[in-house]
């Protein structure tokens, strides 16, 4: 890593000395990811200067890694000839991403400089639903035929390999492009050169459909540990492939979305630092308002019991603790269940197991907290035992309601085809608040009746 | 997928008819992951029967995919000869995982049936810290020398390839095993056979140290999109490699741990359904108790203002709403910052940006909620305008405190080398509760002073 930093310093020095040939040589020794990071940190002018020095194949990859503002600046600065040479090297899936995100004038310049066939493909790709397998795939794959020999297959790979996103998994298709199976480069390299593909390829394959959701695709990758997955249409024709590096981004993005939804926000695909405060505020305010209005119930309940609170003001002092403990208990359960549903570990049919598990945990946790609170209030706080008993009993009931609600609501949401992640902390807390206040006042009315 | 289910049905039928040769043939056509899933769902007796029918190479992989109870049952049932033949085929990293998780008597049987060299390696691997690169890596990689030709390299790969976890990235080392660079199989296959490795291998490489944390390893994979990463010791000697399929599990596990910590639980590596209620309860109760005790502060504050609440009972009705809105606002901010720190998007040096962003959002969100609440209380609720103003002003202050605390505390935790994920919803809520109650009563004392 330090080596890399040294190179950056060296390049900066060479640039300031205008020793461009050495700059070019040093840049070519670096990894594309690091170059992109370096260009991002440099002035716009230097960045464009260095970008133009990159070998064609590197330039394309560096370009796809840059933030979109810099991409559009580079496109604006590029001549038509430069643009054609970069665009030629970019894989179709990255190209589609770029076209989707760039402002209209930049897109126009891009499309002017791509061939008509590629333009047609881009348009076709743009039609796949967002977050579908179709929108993730690329069409630069290696397809083999059954009657090829291993030697022929390897020669073919040598011919088209450079333009393929991966050559490590090759797909076998029939004359109508229908997928018949796959063979890994490992198997090819280790096999006898004269064998026919037919004899050695794997006929049992896992594939996804162009319209499958990216969450399902990520799940399949994780389950089978593949490096690439074929994407087929409804007639089982091979349309494209998805590679594992793109899936790592999907996994991270899906987890981030769940984090956001579970904290009561609209998911945001941009990064935090890149997003403006108006957009961030907009994504947060909806749920806050909704939950704030829902809390009107708690106010109504408290008002109904004003006489009780007025004669026993001490009861008010426990309200925040009771409500927060309930909220926290519910969040714990809902978080585990939402995450389990997301990773595929928990399924709808497990609802009974979840119910009884949360019931058992409620008893253990509820009684421990209730007893602790009772003893602490009486012996350390010097409270009236009846008040302490009211608080302790409410804790047992609240924790139980919270844990069972938190455990079951995400499953119900999934059953109703809603995103289980909305049944998280904020919403559970609001529900549990109302229920726990009612329980609290009911118990207080019974236990503390003689004390008014 | 349906095809697969049909095969399972077919196998069950063949089994019941005792047509074992056909069972064997049908099993061999399936993917190892699916076979493992199928064995899991079958009776112990049938599972062992079918497991014994699998070809040796498949048996090893299926074995590593089974749940640990089934693994130890299979080991118990296996003859020494069978065990040797399975253990021979298992990659070292999987073997170490198995030894770590099995009960002592099973481990004894395993170690009895492994060679002394392998036993030494296992012991050495067990010494790497949990969640370190060393504990994730495997030693079955392809190492090349600079003076080999491409043809020699490919022949060497054909020779040792079957026993390597991946042949797609090959590493170039000197005579002291010091890592010098790497070359991909793609580059080898596409290169001229007579070229020397020296002329074409990549000297700029990214590697991790055996003691690096798995989170850093996952981050490096994600950043560079590699299929494998070399692991070196402090003298830069190549010790092993980590492959991308293992990293997908790490990514999922790290995200799950963050979800658990952020909901105030001790992280649990077992799945929810596999974990008993006592363990689940134990993991949850610590934080709940701590937070419950911390809420004593809110009780103390409320008691100090009993006179105010007694004369204006209406103020009590707003306490749950104020506290929940504060808690939710804080959770939103802390979730985004914790997640940003985890994915590497936000760094310590960004704290100022976060501060000003959250300040800006607080103003927007706080005033919107405050104004809405004021208007709703006065015009829909018919409240006294001074009470409504007190609530509205408290909302502005609470949302601001919550958002800034939620934004900055995770960064401070990271700076102090604590896990930022503990500065999430539950803890932020407890802090914000106390602050918001103080603000509420202070404002009420001033604004509603004339109304006692």
PDB file of N, CA and C in Angstrom, chain B residues 19-80:
ATOM      1  N   UNK B  19     -33.160 -49.672  -5.990  1.00  0.00           N
ATOM      2  CA  UNK B  19     -32.420 -49.673  -7.263  1.00  0.00           C
ATOM      3  C   UNK B  19     -31.212 -48.749  -7.115  1.00  0.00           C
ATOM      4  N   UNK B  20     -30.227 -49.218  -6.345  1.00  0.00           N
ATOM      5  CA  UNK B  20     -29.141 -48.352  -5.891  1.00  0.00           C
ATOM      6  C   UNK B  20     -28.224 -47.844  -7.005  1.00  0.00           C
ATOM      7  N   UNK B  21     -28.021 -48.679  -8.023  1.00  0.00           N
ATOM      8  CA  UNK B  21     -27.123 -48.226  -9.094  1.00  0.00           C
ATOM      9  C   UNK B  21     -27.713 -47.004  -9.798  1.00  0.00           C
ATOM     10  N   UNK B  22     -29.045 -47.054  -9.991  1.00  0.00           N
ATOM     11  CA  UNK B  22     -29.699 -45.895 -10.603  1.00  0.00           C
ATOM     12  C   UNK B  22     -29.679 -44.677  -9.677  1.00  0.00           C
ATOM     13  N   UNK B  23     -29.819 -44.919  -8.372  1.00  0.00           N
ATOM     14  CA  UNK B  23     -29.732 -43.827  -7.405  1.00  0.00           C
ATOM     15  C   UNK B  23     -28.391 -43.135  -7.571  1.00  0.00           C
ATOM     16  N   UNK B  24     -27.338 -43.960  -7.595  1.00  0.00           N
ATOM     17  CA  UNK B  24     -25.990 -43.437  -7.703  1.00  0.00           C
ATOM     18  C   UNK B  24     -25.821 -42.584  -8.962  1.00  0.00           C
ATOM     19  N   UNK B  25     -26.340 -43.092 -10.078  1.00  0.00           N
ATOM     20  CA  UNK B  25     -26.183 -42.377 -11.345  1.00  0.00           C
ATOM     21  C   UNK B  25     -26.920 -41.031 -11.296  1.00  0.00           C
ATOM     22  N   UNK B  26     -28.133 -41.055 -10.757  1.00  0.00           N
ATOM     23  CA  UNK B  26     -28.926 -39.832 -10.714  1.00  0.00           C
ATOM     24  C   UNK B  26     -28.298 -38.801  -9.781  1.00  0.00           C
ATOM     25  N   UNK B  27     -27.792 -39.262  -8.651  1.00  0.00           N
ATOM     26  CA  UNK B  27     -27.143 -38.345  -7.704  1.00  0.00           C
ATOM     27  C   UNK B  27     -25.968 -37.629  -8.366  1.00  0.00           C
ATOM     28  N   UNK B  28     -25.157 -38.395  -9.100  1.00  0.00           N
ATOM     29  CA  UNK B  28     -23.935 -37.842  -9.689  1.00  0.00           C
ATOM     30  C   UNK B  28     -24.237 -36.739 -10.697  1.00  0.00           C
ATOM     31  N   UNK B  29     -25.491 -36.697 -11.178  1.00  0.00           N
ATOM     32  CA  UNK B  29     -25.842 -35.661 -12.158  1.00  0.00           C
ATOM     33  C   UNK B  29     -26.187 -34.331 -11.489  1.00  0.00           C
ATOM     34  N   UNK B  30     -26.372 -34.357 -10.171  1.00  0.00           N
ATOM     35  CA  UNK B  30     -26.819 -33.146  -9.477  1.00  0.00           C
ATOM     36  C   UNK B  30     -25.644 -32.296  -8.988  1.00  0.00           C
ATOM     37  N   UNK B  31     -25.946 -31.044  -8.653  1.00  0.00           N
ATOM     38  CA  UNK B  31     -24.954 -30.136  -8.097  1.00  0.00           C
ATOM     39  C   UNK B  31     -24.729 -30.473  -6.610  1.00  0.00           C
ATOM     40  N   UNK B  32     -23.505 -30.332  -6.136  1.00  0.00           N
ATOM     41  CA  UNK B  32     -23.177 -30.674  -4.752  1.00  0.00           C
ATOM     42  C   UNK B  32     -24.057 -29.929  -3.732  1.00  0.00           C
ATOM     43  N   UNK B  33     -24.311 -28.649  -4.014  1.00  0.00           N
ATOM     44  CA  UNK B  33     -25.122 -27.847  -3.088  1.00  0.00           C
ATOM     45  C   UNK B  33     -26.519 -28.447  -2.952  1.00  0.00           C
ATOM     46  N   UNK B  34     -27.078 -28.863  -4.089  1.00  0.00           N
ATOM     47  CA  UNK B  34     -28.418 -29.437  -4.063  1.00  0.00           C
ATOM     48  C   UNK B  34     -28.429 -30.800  -3.361  1.00  0.00           C
ATOM     49  N   UNK B  35     -27.367 -31.586  -3.597  1.00  0.00           N
ATOM     50  CA  UNK B  35     -27.297 -32.887  -2.933  1.00  0.00           C
ATOM     51  C   UNK B  35     -27.276 -32.698  -1.411  1.00  0.00           C
ATOM     52  N   UNK B  36     -26.461 -31.753  -0.958  1.00  0.00           N
ATOM     53  CA  UNK B  36     -26.372 -31.505   0.480  1.00  0.00           C
ATOM     54  C   UNK B  36     -27.739 -31.148   1.038  1.00  0.00           C
ATOM     55  N   UNK B  37     -28.449 -30.296   0.313  1.00  0.00           N
ATOM     56  CA  UNK B  37     -29.772 -29.865   0.749  1.00  0.00           C
ATOM     57  C   UNK B  37     -30.722 -31.072   0.821  1.00  0.00           C
ATOM     58  N   UNK B  38     -30.601 -31.944  -0.180  1.00  0.00           N
ATOM     59  CA  UNK B  38     -31.452 -33.131  -0.251  1.00  0.00           C
ATOM     60  C   UNK B  38     -31.137 -34.084   0.910  1.00  0.00           C
ATOM     61  N   UNK B  39     -29.845 -34.323   1.152  1.00  0.00           N
ATOM     62  CA  UNK B  39     -29.450 -35.229   2.246  1.00  0.00           C
ATOM     63  C   UNK B  39     -29.973 -34.712   3.586  1.00  0.00           C
ATOM     64  N   UNK B  40     -29.922 -33.389   3.742  1.00  0.00           N
ATOM     65  CA  UNK B  40     -30.398 -32.782   4.986  1.00  0.00           C
ATOM     66  C   UNK B  40     -31.853 -33.114   5.250  1.00  0.00           C
ATOM     67  N   UNK B  41     -32.634 -33.175   4.169  1.00  0.00           N
ATOM     68  CA  UNK B  41     -34.087 -33.361   4.335  1.00  0.00           C
ATOM     69  C   UNK B  41     -34.467 -34.835   4.477  1.00  0.00           C
ATOM     70  N   UNK B  42     -33.521 -35.725   4.213  1.00  0.00           N
ATOM     71  CA  UNK B  42     -33.828 -37.159   4.276  1.00  0.00           C
ATOM     72  C   UNK B  42     -33.539 -37.749   5.670  1.00  0.00           C
ATOM     73  N   UNK B  43     -34.009 -38.975   5.894  1.00  0.00           N
ATOM     74  CA  UNK B  43     -33.739 -39.651   7.168  1.00  0.00           C
ATOM     75  C   UNK B  43     -32.251 -39.916   7.306  1.00  0.00           C
ATOM     76  N   UNK B  44     -31.771 -40.003   8.558  1.00  0.00           N
ATOM     77  CA  UNK B  44     -30.342 -40.203   8.819  1.00  0.00           C
ATOM     78  C   UNK B  44     -29.826 -41.431   8.068  1.00  0.00           C
ATOM     79  N   UNK B  45     -30.621 -42.491   8.086  1.00  0.00           N
ATOM     80  CA  UNK B  45     -30.206 -43.743   7.462  1.00  0.00           C
ATOM     81  C   UNK B  45     -30.056 -43.599   5.950  1.00  0.00           C
ATOM     82  N   UNK B  46     -31.079 -43.050   5.302  1.00  0.00           N
ATOM     83  CA  UNK B  46     -31.015 -42.832   3.860  1.00  0.00           C
ATOM     84  C   UNK B  46     -29.892 -41.884   3.481  1.00  0.00           C
ATOM     85  N   UNK B  47     -29.697 -40.837   4.312  1.00  0.00           N
ATOM     86  CA  UNK B  47     -28.673 -39.848   4.017  1.00  0.00           C
ATOM     87  C   UNK B  47     -27.301 -40.512   3.978  1.00  0.00           C
ATOM     88  N   UNK B  48     -27.004 -41.334   4.987  1.00  0.00           N
ATOM     89  CA  UNK B  48     -25.702 -41.996   5.023  1.00  0.00           C
ATOM     90  C   UNK B  48     -25.552 -42.956   3.844  1.00  0.00           C
ATOM     91  N   UNK B  49     -26.625 -43.674   3.554  1.00  0.00           N
ATOM     92  CA  UNK B  49     -26.626 -44.593   2.416  1.00  0.00           C
ATOM     93  C   UNK B  49     -26.260 -43.852   1.132  1.00  0.00           C
ATOM     94  N   UNK B  50     -26.927 -42.738   0.882  1.00  0.00           N
ATOM     95  CA  UNK B  50     -26.689 -41.994  -0.359  1.00  0.00           C
ATOM     96  C   UNK B  50     -25.311 -41.354  -0.349  1.00  0.00           C
ATOM     97  N   UNK B  51     -24.907 -40.854   0.815  1.00  0.00           N
ATOM     98  CA  UNK B  51     -23.611 -40.209   0.918  1.00  0.00           C
ATOM     99  C   UNK B  51     -22.505 -41.178   0.490  1.00  0.00           C
ATOM    100  N   UNK B  52     -22.658 -42.437   0.901  1.00  0.00           N
ATOM    101  CA  UNK B  52     -21.642 -43.439   0.554  1.00  0.00           C
ATOM    102  C   UNK B  52     -21.603 -43.753  -0.928  1.00  0.00           C
ATOM    103  N   UNK B  53     -22.707 -43.421  -1.644  1.00  0.00           N
ATOM    104  CA  UNK B  53     -22.758 -43.712  -3.080  1.00  0.00           C
ATOM    105  C   UNK B  53     -22.075 -42.639  -3.920  1.00  0.00           C
ATOM    106  N   UNK B  54     -21.790 -41.488  -3.299  1.00  0.00           N
ATOM    107  CA  UNK B  54     -21.262 -40.360  -4.080  1.00  0.00           C
ATOM    108  C   UNK B  54     -19.828 -40.632  -4.529  1.00  0.00           C
ATOM    109  N   UNK B  55     -19.469 -40.156  -5.725  1.00  0.00           N
ATOM    110  CA  UNK B  55     -18.072 -40.234  -6.141  1.00  0.00           C
ATOM    111  C   UNK B  55     -17.212 -39.477  -5.121  1.00  0.00           C
ATOM    112  N   UNK B  56     -15.960 -39.914  -4.937  1.00  0.00           N
ATOM    113  CA  UNK B  56     -15.095 -39.383  -3.895  1.00  0.00           C
ATOM    114  C   UNK B  56     -15.011 -37.850  -3.901  1.00  0.00           C
ATOM    115  N   UNK B  57     -14.792 -37.289  -5.072  1.00  0.00           N
ATOM    116  CA  UNK B  57     -14.571 -35.835  -5.137  1.00  0.00           C
ATOM    117  C   UNK B  57     -15.841 -35.083  -4.749  1.00  0.00           C
ATOM    118  N   UNK B  58     -16.992 -35.616  -5.172  1.00  0.00           N
ATOM    119  CA  UNK B  58     -18.255 -34.976  -4.807  1.00  0.00           C
ATOM    120  C   UNK B  58     -18.524 -35.130  -3.311  1.00  0.00           C
ATOM    121  N   UNK B  59     -18.232 -36.319  -2.784  1.00  0.00           N
ATOM    122  CA  UNK B  59     -18.518 -36.598  -1.378  1.00  0.00           C
ATOM    123  C   UNK B  59     -17.865 -35.550  -0.480  1.00  0.00           C
ATOM    124  N   UNK B  60     -16.600 -35.204  -0.801  1.00  0.00           N
ATOM    125  CA  UNK B  60     -15.888 -34.244   0.031  1.00  0.00           C
ATOM    126  C   UNK B  60     -16.604 -32.899   0.031  1.00  0.00           C
ATOM    127  N   UNK B  61     -17.005 -32.447  -1.157  1.00  0.00           N
ATOM    128  CA  UNK B  61     -17.647 -31.129  -1.207  1.00  0.00           C
ATOM    129  C   UNK B  61     -19.017 -31.158  -0.533  1.00  0.00           C
ATOM    130  N   UNK B  62     -19.785 -32.209  -0.800  1.00  0.00           N
ATOM    131  CA  UNK B  62     -21.094 -32.329  -0.150  1.00  0.00           C
ATOM    132  C   UNK B  62     -20.913 -32.300   1.372  1.00  0.00           C
ATOM    133  N   UNK B  63     -19.903 -33.039   1.830  1.00  0.00           N
ATOM    134  CA  UNK B  63     -19.649 -33.113   3.271  1.00  0.00           C
ATOM    135  C   UNK B  63     -19.446 -31.743   3.890  1.00  0.00           C
ATOM    136  N   UNK B  64     -18.632 -30.893   3.236  1.00  0.00           N
ATOM    137  CA  UNK B  64     -18.348 -29.569   3.807  1.00  0.00           C
ATOM    138  C   UNK B  64     -19.599 -28.688   3.843  1.00  0.00           C
ATOM    139  N   UNK B  65     -20.606 -29.049   3.044  1.00  0.00           N
ATOM    140  CA  UNK B  65     -21.814 -28.217   2.975  1.00  0.00           C
ATOM    141  C   UNK B  65     -22.890 -28.632   3.972  1.00  0.00           C
ATOM    142  N   UNK B  66     -22.687 -29.793   4.615  1.00  0.00           N
ATOM    143  CA  UNK B  66     -23.717 -30.291   5.536  1.00  0.00           C
ATOM    144  C   UNK B  66     -23.676 -29.567   6.880  1.00  0.00           C
ATOM    145  N   UNK B  67     -24.811 -29.527   7.601  1.00  0.00           N
ATOM    146  CA  UNK B  67     -24.794 -28.941   8.947  1.00  0.00           C
ATOM    147  C   UNK B  67     -23.947 -29.799   9.884  1.00  0.00           C
ATOM    148  N   UNK B  68     -23.412 -29.168  10.940  1.00  0.00           N
ATOM    149  CA  UNK B  68     -22.401 -29.897  11.702  1.00  0.00           C
ATOM    150  C   UNK B  68     -22.913 -31.152  12.407  1.00  0.00           C
ATOM    151  N   UNK B  69     -24.192 -31.180  12.806  1.00  0.00           N
ATOM    152  CA  UNK B  69     -24.692 -32.412  13.436  1.00  0.00           C
ATOM    153  C   UNK B  69     -24.572 -33.587  12.466  1.00  0.00           C
ATOM    154  N   UNK B  70     -24.981 -33.308  11.201  1.00  0.00           N
ATOM    155  CA  UNK B  70     -24.941 -34.373  10.213  1.00  0.00           C
ATOM    156  C   UNK B  70     -23.492 -34.772   9.907  1.00  0.00           C
ATOM    157  N   UNK B  71     -22.604 -33.793   9.878  1.00  0.00           N
ATOM    158  CA  UNK B  71     -21.190 -34.102   9.645  1.00  0.00           C
ATOM    159  C   UNK B  71     -20.685 -35.064  10.717  1.00  0.00           C
ATOM    160  N   UNK B  72     -21.003 -34.742  11.988  1.00  0.00           N
ATOM    161  CA  UNK B  72     -20.427 -35.616  13.019  1.00  0.00           C
ATOM    162  C   UNK B  72     -21.092 -36.993  12.997  1.00  0.00           C
ATOM    163  N   UNK B  73     -22.379 -37.036  12.586  1.00  0.00           N
ATOM    164  CA  UNK B  73     -23.035 -38.340  12.466  1.00  0.00           C
ATOM    165  C   UNK B  73     -22.362 -39.179  11.370  1.00  0.00           C
ATOM    166  N   UNK B  74     -22.048 -38.517  10.229  1.00  0.00           N
ATOM    167  CA  UNK B  74     -21.398 -39.229   9.124  1.00  0.00           C
ATOM    168  C   UNK B  74     -20.014 -39.722   9.537  1.00  0.00           C
ATOM    169  N   UNK B  75     -19.280 -38.874  10.260  1.00  0.00           N
ATOM    170  CA  UNK B  75     -17.930 -39.270  10.663  1.00  0.00           C
ATOM    171  C   UNK B  75     -18.010 -40.477  11.596  1.00  0.00           C
ATOM    172  N   UNK B  76     -18.993 -40.423  12.502  1.00  0.00           N
ATOM    173  CA  UNK B  76     -19.159 -41.527  13.443  1.00  0.00           C
ATOM    174  C   UNK B  76     -19.451 -42.826  12.700  1.00  0.00           C
ATOM    175  N   UNK B  77     -20.247 -42.729  11.620  1.00  0.00           N
ATOM    176  CA  UNK B  77     -20.647 -43.934  10.897  1.00  0.00           C
ATOM    177  C   UNK B  77     -19.578 -44.437   9.922  1.00  0.00           C
ATOM    178  N   UNK B  78     -18.641 -43.543   9.542  1.00  0.00           N
ATOM    179  CA  UNK B  78     -17.681 -43.899   8.492  1.00  0.00           C
ATOM    180  C   UNK B  78     -16.608 -44.857   9.003  1.00  0.00           C
ATOM    181  N   UNK B  79     -16.141 -45.738   8.108  1.00  0.00           N
ATOM    182  CA  UNK B  79     -14.976 -46.550   8.448  1.00  0.00           C
ATOM    183  C   UNK B  79     -13.745 -45.661   8.286  1.00  0.00           C
ATOM    184  N   UNK B  80     -12.628 -46.087   8.887  1.00  0.00           N
ATOM    185  CA  UNK B  80     -11.414 -45.291   8.759  1.00  0.00           C
ATOM    186  C   UNK B  80     -11.030 -45.077   7.297  1.00  0.00           C
TER     187      UNK B  80
END
